[in-house]
mmCIF file of C-alpha atoms in Angstrom:
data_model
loop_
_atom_site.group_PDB
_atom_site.id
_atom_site.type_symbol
_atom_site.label_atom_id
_atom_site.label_comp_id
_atom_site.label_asym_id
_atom_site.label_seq_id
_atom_site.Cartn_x
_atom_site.Cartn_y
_atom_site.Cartn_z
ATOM 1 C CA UNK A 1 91.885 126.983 145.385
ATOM 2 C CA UNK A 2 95.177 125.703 146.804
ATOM 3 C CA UNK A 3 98.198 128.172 147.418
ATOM 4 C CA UNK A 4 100.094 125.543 147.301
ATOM 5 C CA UNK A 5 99.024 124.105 144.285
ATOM 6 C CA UNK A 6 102.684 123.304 142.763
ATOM 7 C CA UNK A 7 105.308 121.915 144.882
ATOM 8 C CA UNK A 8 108.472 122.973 142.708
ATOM 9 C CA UNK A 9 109.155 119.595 142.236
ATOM 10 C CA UNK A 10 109.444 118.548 138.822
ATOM 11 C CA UNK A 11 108.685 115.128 137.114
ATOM 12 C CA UNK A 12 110.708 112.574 138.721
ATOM 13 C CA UNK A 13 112.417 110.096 136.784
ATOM 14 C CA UNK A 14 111.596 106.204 136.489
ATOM 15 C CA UNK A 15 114.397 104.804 138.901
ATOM 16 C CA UNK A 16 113.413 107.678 141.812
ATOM 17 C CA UNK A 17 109.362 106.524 141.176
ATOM 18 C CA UNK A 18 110.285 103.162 141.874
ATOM 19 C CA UNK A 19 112.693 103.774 144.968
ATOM 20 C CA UNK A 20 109.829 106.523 146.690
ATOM 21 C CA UNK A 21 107.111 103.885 148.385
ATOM 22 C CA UNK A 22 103.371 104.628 148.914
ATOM 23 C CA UNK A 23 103.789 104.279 152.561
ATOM 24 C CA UNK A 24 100.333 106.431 153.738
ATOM 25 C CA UNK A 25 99.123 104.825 156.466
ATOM 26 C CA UNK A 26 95.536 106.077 156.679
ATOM 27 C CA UNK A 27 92.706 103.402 156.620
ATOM 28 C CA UNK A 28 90.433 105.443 154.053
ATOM 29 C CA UNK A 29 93.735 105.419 151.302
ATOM 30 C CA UNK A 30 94.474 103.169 148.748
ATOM 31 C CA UNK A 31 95.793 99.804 149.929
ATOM 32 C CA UNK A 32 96.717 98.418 146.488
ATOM 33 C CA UNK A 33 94.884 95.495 146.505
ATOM 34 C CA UNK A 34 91.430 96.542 145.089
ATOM 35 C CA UNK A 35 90.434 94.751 142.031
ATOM 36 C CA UNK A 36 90.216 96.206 138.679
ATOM 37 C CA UNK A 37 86.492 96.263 138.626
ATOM 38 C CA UNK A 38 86.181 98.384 141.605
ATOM 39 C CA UNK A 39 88.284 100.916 139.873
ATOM 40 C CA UNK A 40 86.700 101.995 137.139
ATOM 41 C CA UNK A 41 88.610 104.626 135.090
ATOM 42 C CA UNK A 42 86.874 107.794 135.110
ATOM 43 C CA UNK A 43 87.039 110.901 132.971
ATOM 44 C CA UNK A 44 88.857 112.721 135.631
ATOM 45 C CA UNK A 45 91.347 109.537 136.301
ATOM 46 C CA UNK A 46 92.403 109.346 132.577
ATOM 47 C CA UNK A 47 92.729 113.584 132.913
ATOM 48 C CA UNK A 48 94.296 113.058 135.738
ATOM 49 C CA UNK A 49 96.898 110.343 134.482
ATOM 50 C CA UNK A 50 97.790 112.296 131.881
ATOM 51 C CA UNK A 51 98.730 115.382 133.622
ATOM 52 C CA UNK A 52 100.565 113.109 136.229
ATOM 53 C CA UNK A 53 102.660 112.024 132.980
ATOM 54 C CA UNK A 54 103.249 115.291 131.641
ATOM 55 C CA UNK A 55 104.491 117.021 134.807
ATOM 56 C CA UNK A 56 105.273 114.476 137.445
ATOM 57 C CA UNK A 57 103.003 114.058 140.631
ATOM 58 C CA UNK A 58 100.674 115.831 142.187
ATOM 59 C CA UNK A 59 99.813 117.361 145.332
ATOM 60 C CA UNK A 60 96.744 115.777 147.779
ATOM 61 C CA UNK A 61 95.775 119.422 147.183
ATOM 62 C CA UNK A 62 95.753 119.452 143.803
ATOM 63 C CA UNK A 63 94.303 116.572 143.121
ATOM 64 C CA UNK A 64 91.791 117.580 145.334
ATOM 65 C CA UNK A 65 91.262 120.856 143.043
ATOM 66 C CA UNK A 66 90.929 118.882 140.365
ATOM 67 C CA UNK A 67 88.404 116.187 141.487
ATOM 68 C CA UNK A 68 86.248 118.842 143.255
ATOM 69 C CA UNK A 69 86.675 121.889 140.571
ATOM 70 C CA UNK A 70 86.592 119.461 137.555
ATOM 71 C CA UNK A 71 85.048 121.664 134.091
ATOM 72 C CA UNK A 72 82.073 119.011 134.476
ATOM 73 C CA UNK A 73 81.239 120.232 137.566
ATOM 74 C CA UNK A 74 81.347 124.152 136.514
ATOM 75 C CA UNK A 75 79.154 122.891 133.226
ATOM 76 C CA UNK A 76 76.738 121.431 135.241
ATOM 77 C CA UNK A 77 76.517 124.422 137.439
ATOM 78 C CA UNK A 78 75.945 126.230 134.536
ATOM 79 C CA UNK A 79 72.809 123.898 133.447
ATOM 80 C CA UNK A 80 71.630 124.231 136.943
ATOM 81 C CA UNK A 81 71.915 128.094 136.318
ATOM 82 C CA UNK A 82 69.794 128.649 133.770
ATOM 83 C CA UNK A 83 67.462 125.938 134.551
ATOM 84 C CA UNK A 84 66.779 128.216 137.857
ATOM 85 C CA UNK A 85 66.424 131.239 136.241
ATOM 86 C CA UNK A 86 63.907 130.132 133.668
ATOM 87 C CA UNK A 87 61.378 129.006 136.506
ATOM 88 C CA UNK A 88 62.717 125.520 137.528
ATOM 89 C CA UNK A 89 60.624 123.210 135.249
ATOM 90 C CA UNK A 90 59.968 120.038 136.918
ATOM 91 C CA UNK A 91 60.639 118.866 132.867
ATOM 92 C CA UNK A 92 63.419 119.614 131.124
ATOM 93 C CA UNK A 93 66.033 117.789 128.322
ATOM 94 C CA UNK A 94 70.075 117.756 128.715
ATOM 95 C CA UNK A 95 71.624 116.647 125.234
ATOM 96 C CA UNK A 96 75.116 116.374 124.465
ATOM 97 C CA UNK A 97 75.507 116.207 120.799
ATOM 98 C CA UNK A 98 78.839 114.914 119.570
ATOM 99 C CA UNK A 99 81.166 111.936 119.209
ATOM 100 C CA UNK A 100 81.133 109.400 122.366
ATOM 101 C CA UNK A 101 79.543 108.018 124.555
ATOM 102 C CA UNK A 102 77.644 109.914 126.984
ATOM 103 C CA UNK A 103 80.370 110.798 129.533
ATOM 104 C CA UNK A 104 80.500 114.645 129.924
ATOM 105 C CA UNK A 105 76.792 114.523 130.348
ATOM 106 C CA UNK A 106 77.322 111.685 132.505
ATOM 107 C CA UNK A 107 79.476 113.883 134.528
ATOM 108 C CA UNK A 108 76.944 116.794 133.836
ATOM 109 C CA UNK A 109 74.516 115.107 135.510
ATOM 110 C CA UNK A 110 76.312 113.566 138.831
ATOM 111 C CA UNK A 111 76.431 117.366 139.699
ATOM 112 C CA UNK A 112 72.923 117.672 139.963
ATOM 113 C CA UNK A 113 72.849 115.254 142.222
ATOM 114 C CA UNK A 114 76.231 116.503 144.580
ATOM 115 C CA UNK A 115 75.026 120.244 144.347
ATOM 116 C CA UNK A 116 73.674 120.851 147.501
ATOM 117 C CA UNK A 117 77.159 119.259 149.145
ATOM 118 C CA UNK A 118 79.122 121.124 146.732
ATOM 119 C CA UNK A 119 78.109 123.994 147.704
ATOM 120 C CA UNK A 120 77.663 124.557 151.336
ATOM 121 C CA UNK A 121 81.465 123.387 151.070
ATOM 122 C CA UNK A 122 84.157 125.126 150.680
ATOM 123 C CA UNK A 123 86.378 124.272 148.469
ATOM 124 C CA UNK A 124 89.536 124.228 150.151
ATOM 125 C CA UNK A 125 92.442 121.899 149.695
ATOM 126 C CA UNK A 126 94.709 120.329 152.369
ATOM 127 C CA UNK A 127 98.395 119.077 151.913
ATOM 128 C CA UNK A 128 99.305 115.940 153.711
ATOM 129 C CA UNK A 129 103.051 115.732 155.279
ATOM 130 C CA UNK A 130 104.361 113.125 156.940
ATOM 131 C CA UNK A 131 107.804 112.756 159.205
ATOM 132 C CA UNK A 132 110.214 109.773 158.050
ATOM 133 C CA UNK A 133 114.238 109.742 158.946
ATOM 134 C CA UNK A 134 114.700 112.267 156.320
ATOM 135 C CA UNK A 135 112.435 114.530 157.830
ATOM 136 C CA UNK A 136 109.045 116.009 156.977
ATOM 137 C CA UNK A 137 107.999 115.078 153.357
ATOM 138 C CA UNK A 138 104.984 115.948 151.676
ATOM 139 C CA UNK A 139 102.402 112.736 150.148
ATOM 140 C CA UNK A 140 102.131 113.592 146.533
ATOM 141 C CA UNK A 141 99.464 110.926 144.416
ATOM 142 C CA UNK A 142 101.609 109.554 141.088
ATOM 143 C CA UNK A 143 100.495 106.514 138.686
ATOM 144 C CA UNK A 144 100.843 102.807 140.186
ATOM 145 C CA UNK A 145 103.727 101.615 137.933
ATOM 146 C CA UNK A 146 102.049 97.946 138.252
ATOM 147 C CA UNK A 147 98.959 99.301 137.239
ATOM 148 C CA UNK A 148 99.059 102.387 134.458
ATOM 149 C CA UNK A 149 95.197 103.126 135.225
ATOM 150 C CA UNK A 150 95.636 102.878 139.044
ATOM 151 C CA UNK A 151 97.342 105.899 141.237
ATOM 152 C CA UNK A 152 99.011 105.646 144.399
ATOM 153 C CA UNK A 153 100.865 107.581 147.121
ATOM 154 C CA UNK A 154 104.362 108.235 147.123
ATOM 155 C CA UNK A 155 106.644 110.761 148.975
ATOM 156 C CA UNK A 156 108.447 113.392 147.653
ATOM 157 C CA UNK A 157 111.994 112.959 147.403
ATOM 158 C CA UNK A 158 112.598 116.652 149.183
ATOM 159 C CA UNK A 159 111.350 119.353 151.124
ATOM 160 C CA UNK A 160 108.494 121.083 149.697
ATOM 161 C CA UNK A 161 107.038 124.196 151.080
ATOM 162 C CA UNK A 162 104.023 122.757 152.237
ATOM 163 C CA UNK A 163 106.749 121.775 155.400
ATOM 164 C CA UNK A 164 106.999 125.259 156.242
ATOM 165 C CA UNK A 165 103.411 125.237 158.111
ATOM 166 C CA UNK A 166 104.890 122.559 160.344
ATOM 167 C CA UNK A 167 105.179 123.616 163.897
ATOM 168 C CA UNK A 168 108.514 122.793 165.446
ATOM 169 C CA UNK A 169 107.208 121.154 168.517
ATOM 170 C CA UNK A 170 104.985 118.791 166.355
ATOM 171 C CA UNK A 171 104.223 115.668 168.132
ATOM 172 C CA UNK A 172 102.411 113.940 165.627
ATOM 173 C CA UNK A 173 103.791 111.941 162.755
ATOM 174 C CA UNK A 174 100.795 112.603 159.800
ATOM 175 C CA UNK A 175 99.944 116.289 159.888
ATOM 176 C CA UNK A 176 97.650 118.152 157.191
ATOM 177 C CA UNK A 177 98.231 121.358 156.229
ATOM 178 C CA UNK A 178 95.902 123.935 154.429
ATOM 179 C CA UNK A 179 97.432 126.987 153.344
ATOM 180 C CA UNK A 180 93.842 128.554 152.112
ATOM 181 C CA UNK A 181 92.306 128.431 155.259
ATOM 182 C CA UNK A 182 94.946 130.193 156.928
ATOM 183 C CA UNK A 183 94.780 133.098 154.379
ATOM 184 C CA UNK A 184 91.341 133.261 154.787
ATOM 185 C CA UNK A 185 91.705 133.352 158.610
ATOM 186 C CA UNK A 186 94.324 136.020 158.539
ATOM 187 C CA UNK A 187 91.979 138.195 156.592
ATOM 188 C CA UNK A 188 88.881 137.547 158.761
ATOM 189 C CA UNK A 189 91.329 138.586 161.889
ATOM 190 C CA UNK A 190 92.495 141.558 160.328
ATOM 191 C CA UNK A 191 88.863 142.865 159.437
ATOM 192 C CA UNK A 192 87.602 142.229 162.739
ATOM 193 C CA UNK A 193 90.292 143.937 164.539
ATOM 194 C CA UNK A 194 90.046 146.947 162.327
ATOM 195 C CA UNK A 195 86.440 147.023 161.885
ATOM 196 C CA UNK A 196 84.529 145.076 164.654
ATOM 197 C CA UNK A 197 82.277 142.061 163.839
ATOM 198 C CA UNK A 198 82.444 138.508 164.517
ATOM 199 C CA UNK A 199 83.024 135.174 162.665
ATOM 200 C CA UNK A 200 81.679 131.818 163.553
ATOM 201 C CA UNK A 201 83.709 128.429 162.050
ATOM 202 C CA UNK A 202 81.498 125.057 162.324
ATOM 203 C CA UNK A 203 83.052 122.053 161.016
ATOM 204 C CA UNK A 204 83.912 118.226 161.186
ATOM 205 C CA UNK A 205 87.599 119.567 162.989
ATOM 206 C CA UNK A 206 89.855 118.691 165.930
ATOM 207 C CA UNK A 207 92.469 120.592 167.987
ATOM 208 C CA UNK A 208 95.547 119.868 166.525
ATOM 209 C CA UNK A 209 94.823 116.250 167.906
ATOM 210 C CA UNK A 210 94.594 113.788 164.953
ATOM 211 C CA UNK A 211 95.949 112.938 161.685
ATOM 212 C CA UNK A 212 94.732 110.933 158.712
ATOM 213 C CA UNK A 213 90.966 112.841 158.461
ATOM 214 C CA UNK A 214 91.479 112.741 154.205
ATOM 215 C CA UNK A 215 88.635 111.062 153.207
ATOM 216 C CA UNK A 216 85.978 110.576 150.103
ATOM 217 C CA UNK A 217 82.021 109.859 150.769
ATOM 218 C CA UNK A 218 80.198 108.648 147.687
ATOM 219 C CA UNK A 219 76.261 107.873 148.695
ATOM 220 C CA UNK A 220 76.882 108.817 151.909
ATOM 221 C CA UNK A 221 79.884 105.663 152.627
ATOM 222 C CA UNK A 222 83.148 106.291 152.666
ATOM 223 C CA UNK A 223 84.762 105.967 149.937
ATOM 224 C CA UNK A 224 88.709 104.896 148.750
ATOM 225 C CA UNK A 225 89.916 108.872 147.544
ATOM 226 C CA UNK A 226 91.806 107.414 145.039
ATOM 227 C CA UNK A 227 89.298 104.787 143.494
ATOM 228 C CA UNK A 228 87.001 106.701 140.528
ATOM 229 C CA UNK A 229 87.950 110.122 141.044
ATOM 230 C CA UNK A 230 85.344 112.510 140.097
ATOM 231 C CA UNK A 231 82.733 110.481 141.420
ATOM 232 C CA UNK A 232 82.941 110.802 145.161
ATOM 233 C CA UNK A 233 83.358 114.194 147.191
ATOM 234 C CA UNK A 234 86.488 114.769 149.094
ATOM 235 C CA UNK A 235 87.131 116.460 152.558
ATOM 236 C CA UNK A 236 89.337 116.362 155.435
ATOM 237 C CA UNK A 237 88.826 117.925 158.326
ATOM 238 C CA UNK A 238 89.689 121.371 160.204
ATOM 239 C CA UNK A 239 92.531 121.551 162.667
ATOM 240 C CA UNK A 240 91.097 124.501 165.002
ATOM 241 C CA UNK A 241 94.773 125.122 166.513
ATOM 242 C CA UNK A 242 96.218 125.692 163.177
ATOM 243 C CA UNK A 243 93.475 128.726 162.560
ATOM 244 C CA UNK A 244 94.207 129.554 165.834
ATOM 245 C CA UNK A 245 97.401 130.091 165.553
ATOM 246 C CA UNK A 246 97.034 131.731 162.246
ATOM 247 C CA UNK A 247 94.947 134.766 163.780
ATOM 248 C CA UNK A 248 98.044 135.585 165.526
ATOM 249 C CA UNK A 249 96.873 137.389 168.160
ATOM 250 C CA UNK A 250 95.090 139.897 166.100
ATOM 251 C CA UNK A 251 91.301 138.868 167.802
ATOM 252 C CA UNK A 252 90.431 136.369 170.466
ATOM 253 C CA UNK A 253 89.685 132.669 169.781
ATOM 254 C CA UNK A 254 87.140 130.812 171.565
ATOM 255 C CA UNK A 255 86.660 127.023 170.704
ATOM 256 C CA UNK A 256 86.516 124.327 169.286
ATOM 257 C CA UNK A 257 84.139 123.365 171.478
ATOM 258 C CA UNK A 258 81.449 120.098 169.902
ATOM 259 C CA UNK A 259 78.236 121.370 168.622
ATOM 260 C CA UNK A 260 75.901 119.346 171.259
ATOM 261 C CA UNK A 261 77.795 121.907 173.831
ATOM 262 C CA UNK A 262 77.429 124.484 171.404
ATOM 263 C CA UNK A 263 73.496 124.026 170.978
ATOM 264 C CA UNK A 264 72.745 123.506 174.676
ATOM 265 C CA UNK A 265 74.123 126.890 175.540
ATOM 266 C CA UNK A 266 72.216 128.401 173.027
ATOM 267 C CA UNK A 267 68.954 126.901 174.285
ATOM 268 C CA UNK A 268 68.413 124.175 172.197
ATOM 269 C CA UNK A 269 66.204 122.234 175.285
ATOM 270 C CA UNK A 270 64.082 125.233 175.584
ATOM 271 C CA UNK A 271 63.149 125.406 171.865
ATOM 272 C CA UNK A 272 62.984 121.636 171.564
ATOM 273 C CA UNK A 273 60.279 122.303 174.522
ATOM 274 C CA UNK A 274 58.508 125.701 172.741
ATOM 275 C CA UNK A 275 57.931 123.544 169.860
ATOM 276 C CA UNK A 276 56.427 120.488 171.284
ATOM 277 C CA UNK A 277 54.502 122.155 172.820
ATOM 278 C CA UNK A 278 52.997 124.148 170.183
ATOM 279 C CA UNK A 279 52.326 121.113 168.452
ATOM 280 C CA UNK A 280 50.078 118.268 168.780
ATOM 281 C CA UNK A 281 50.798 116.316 165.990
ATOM 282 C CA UNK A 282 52.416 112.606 166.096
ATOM 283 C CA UNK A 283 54.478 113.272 162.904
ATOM 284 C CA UNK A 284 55.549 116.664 163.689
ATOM 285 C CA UNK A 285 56.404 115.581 167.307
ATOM 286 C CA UNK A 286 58.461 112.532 165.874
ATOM 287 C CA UNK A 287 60.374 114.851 163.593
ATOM 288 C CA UNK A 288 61.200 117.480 165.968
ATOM 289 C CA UNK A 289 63.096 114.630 168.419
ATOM 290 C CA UNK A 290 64.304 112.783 165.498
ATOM 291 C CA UNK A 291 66.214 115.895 164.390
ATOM 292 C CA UNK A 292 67.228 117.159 167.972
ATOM 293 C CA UNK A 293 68.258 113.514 168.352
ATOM 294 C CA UNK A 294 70.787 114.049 164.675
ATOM 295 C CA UNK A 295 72.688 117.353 166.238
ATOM 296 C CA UNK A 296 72.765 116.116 169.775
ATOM 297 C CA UNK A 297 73.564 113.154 170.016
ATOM 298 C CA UNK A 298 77.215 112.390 170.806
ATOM 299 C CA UNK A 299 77.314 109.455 168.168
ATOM 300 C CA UNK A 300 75.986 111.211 165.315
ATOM 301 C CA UNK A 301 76.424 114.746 164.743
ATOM 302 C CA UNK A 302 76.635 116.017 168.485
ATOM 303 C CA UNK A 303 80.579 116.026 168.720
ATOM 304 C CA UNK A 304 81.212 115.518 165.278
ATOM 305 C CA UNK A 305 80.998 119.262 164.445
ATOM 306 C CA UNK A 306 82.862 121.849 166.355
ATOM 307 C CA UNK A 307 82.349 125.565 166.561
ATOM 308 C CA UNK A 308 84.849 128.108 166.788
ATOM 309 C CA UNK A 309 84.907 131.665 167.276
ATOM 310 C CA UNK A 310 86.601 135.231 166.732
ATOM 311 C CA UNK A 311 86.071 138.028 168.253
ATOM 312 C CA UNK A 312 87.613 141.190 168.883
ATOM 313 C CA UNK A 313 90.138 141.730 171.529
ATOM 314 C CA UNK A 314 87.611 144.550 172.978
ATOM 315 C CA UNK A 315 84.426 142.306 173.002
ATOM 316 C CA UNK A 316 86.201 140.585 176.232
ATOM 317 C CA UNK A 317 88.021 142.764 178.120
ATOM 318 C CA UNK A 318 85.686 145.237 177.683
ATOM 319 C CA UNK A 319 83.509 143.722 180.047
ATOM 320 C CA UNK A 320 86.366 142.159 182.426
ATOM 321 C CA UNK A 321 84.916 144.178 185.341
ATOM 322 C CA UNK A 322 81.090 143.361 184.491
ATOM 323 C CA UNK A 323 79.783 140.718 186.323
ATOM 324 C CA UNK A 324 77.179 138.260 186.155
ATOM 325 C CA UNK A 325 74.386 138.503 188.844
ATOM 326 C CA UNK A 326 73.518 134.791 189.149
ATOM 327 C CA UNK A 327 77.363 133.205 188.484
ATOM 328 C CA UNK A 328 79.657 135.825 189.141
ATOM 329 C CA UNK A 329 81.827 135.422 186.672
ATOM 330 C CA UNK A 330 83.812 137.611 184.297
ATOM 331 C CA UNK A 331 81.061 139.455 181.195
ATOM 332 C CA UNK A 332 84.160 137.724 178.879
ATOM 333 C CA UNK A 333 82.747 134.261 179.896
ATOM 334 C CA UNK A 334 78.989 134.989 178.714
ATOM 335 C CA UNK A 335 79.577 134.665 174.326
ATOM 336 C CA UNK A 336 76.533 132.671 173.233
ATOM 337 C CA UNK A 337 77.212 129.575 172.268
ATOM 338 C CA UNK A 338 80.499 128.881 174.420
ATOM 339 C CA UNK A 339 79.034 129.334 177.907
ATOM 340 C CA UNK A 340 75.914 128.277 179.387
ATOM 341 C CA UNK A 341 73.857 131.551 178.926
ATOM 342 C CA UNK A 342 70.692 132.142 181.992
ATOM 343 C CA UNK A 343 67.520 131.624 180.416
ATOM 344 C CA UNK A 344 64.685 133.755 182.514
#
């Protein structure tokens, strides 16, 4: 779903290949050294090596399209479909008749078990640009010429417009970029500020703080994003600032702020409490902290999510004159969620 999907940068010939270095610095990318049998050569990787060869290489976007928008994945949907709307059997056959052996229905069937990640997802791609004495250049993936089956990261030779979402006071030397979710926040801020509403962002994200975040998972580890493509889910993760910035003014922002902040305002303690409570079995007891333990804690997902938060202009200075009995304190400062609300 990349904007960017194309750079504009056509194939590049075999002497500029060889003088552009995979110089990505990251510690979840490619080092190079992995041995064959750790990189086994996918469906999607020979897809992918071929379209490499016909038209040059690729975007981080793109290749993320590819990987997590593959046909195999929209076939297995498909499956899943049908096998919902014809009441879920807890039986069922999946034959693919033809020459081969066994790989789209290989494929086929890895979706069934990446569904429920694939969809509370969205798909949206991020570009990854990176300054060097030339200036900013965008990290395309191209074929290891050592190794025809392996990929790598190179840099493009020139500017690509991926650069142009580059702030000029940019500190940092990696940035990722991702045009989609700035569309998509441009059209949420226009729709609030002519219509009302709200919209609520929570994500693995950051404030315009960090850089490498490109990373695969495959059975819950990390895994290399260039090793087995196809077979691993892909994700980076949100820079808040950037969709900040994109609102441009048009509503208030409030956030990031981590979720364990997040939940506690909301009352998290108090319903932790209600339930315990209510209940007065050992299991149900041990699953209740368990769980609070997952979202609170600051080492697991506590401050690994964030939550962000537009609004419309009116929603705060509307009440800029309303105060707050107990803290005194501007009606703007009470949003649930992103101040600490008075429970009675």
């Amino acid at each position: 779903m990349s904007v960017l999907v194309r750079s504009g940068v056509g194939p590049l010939c075999a002497v500029a290949r060889a003088a552009i270095p995979s110089i990505w610095r990251g510690k979840y990318f490619s080092s190079g050294n992995e041995p064959a049998e750790n990189n086994p050569v996918t469906p999607m990787l020979r897809h992918l090596i071929y379209k490499i060869k016909s038209t040059g290489p690729i975007t981080v976007a793109e290749y993320m399209k590819e990987v997590l928008t593959n046909p195999a994945k929209l076939l297995g949907i498909w499956f899943i479909s049908e096998w919902m709307a014809t009441g879920k059997s807890t039986a069922f056959q999946l034959v693919e008749l033809g020459p081969g052996r066994g790989t789209l229905v290989g494929d086929i069937l890895r979706v069934f078990t990446q569904l429920g990640s694939v969809l509370k997802n969205c798909d949206i791609s991020v570009h990854l640009v990176e300054k060097t004495p030339q200036g900013w250049r965008e990290v395309f993936i191209d074929i290891d010429p050592q190794v025809s089956d392996k990929l790598r990261f190179v840099l493009a030779p020139s500017a690509t417009p991926a650069e142009a979402f580059i702030q000029h006071d940019e500190t940092r030397d990696h940035v990722e970029v991702c045009p989609d979710a700035g569309v998509i926040i441009e059209e949420l801020s226009q729709r609030i500020a002519l219509t009302g509403g709200a919209a609520l962002v929570a994500d693995y994200g950051h404030d315009g703080t960090k850089t490498d975040t490109f990373r695969g998972f495959c059975g819950h580890k990390l895994h290399d994003v260039l090793i087995a493509p196809g077979t691993a889910d892909l994700t980076a993760d949100v820079d808040f600032s950037y969709l900040r910035r994109m609102a441009q003014g048009k509503v208030a922002s409030l956030g990031p702020i981590k979720q364990h902040t997040f939940l506690k305002n909301m009352g998290i303690d108090v319903r932790l409490k209600v339930l315990l409570d209510k209940s007065n079995e050992p299991s149900v007891r041990q699953q209740l902290l368990q769980g609070y333990d997952m979202l609170m804690n600051p080492k697991k997902m506590g401050e690994r999510f964030n939550f962000f938060a537009l609004l419309p202009h009116e929603r705060l200075e509307g009440g800029r004159h309303q105060r707050n009995a107990r803290q005194s304190k501007p009606f703007a400062s009470l949003v649930a969620g992103f101040s600490e609300l008075a429970w009675q």
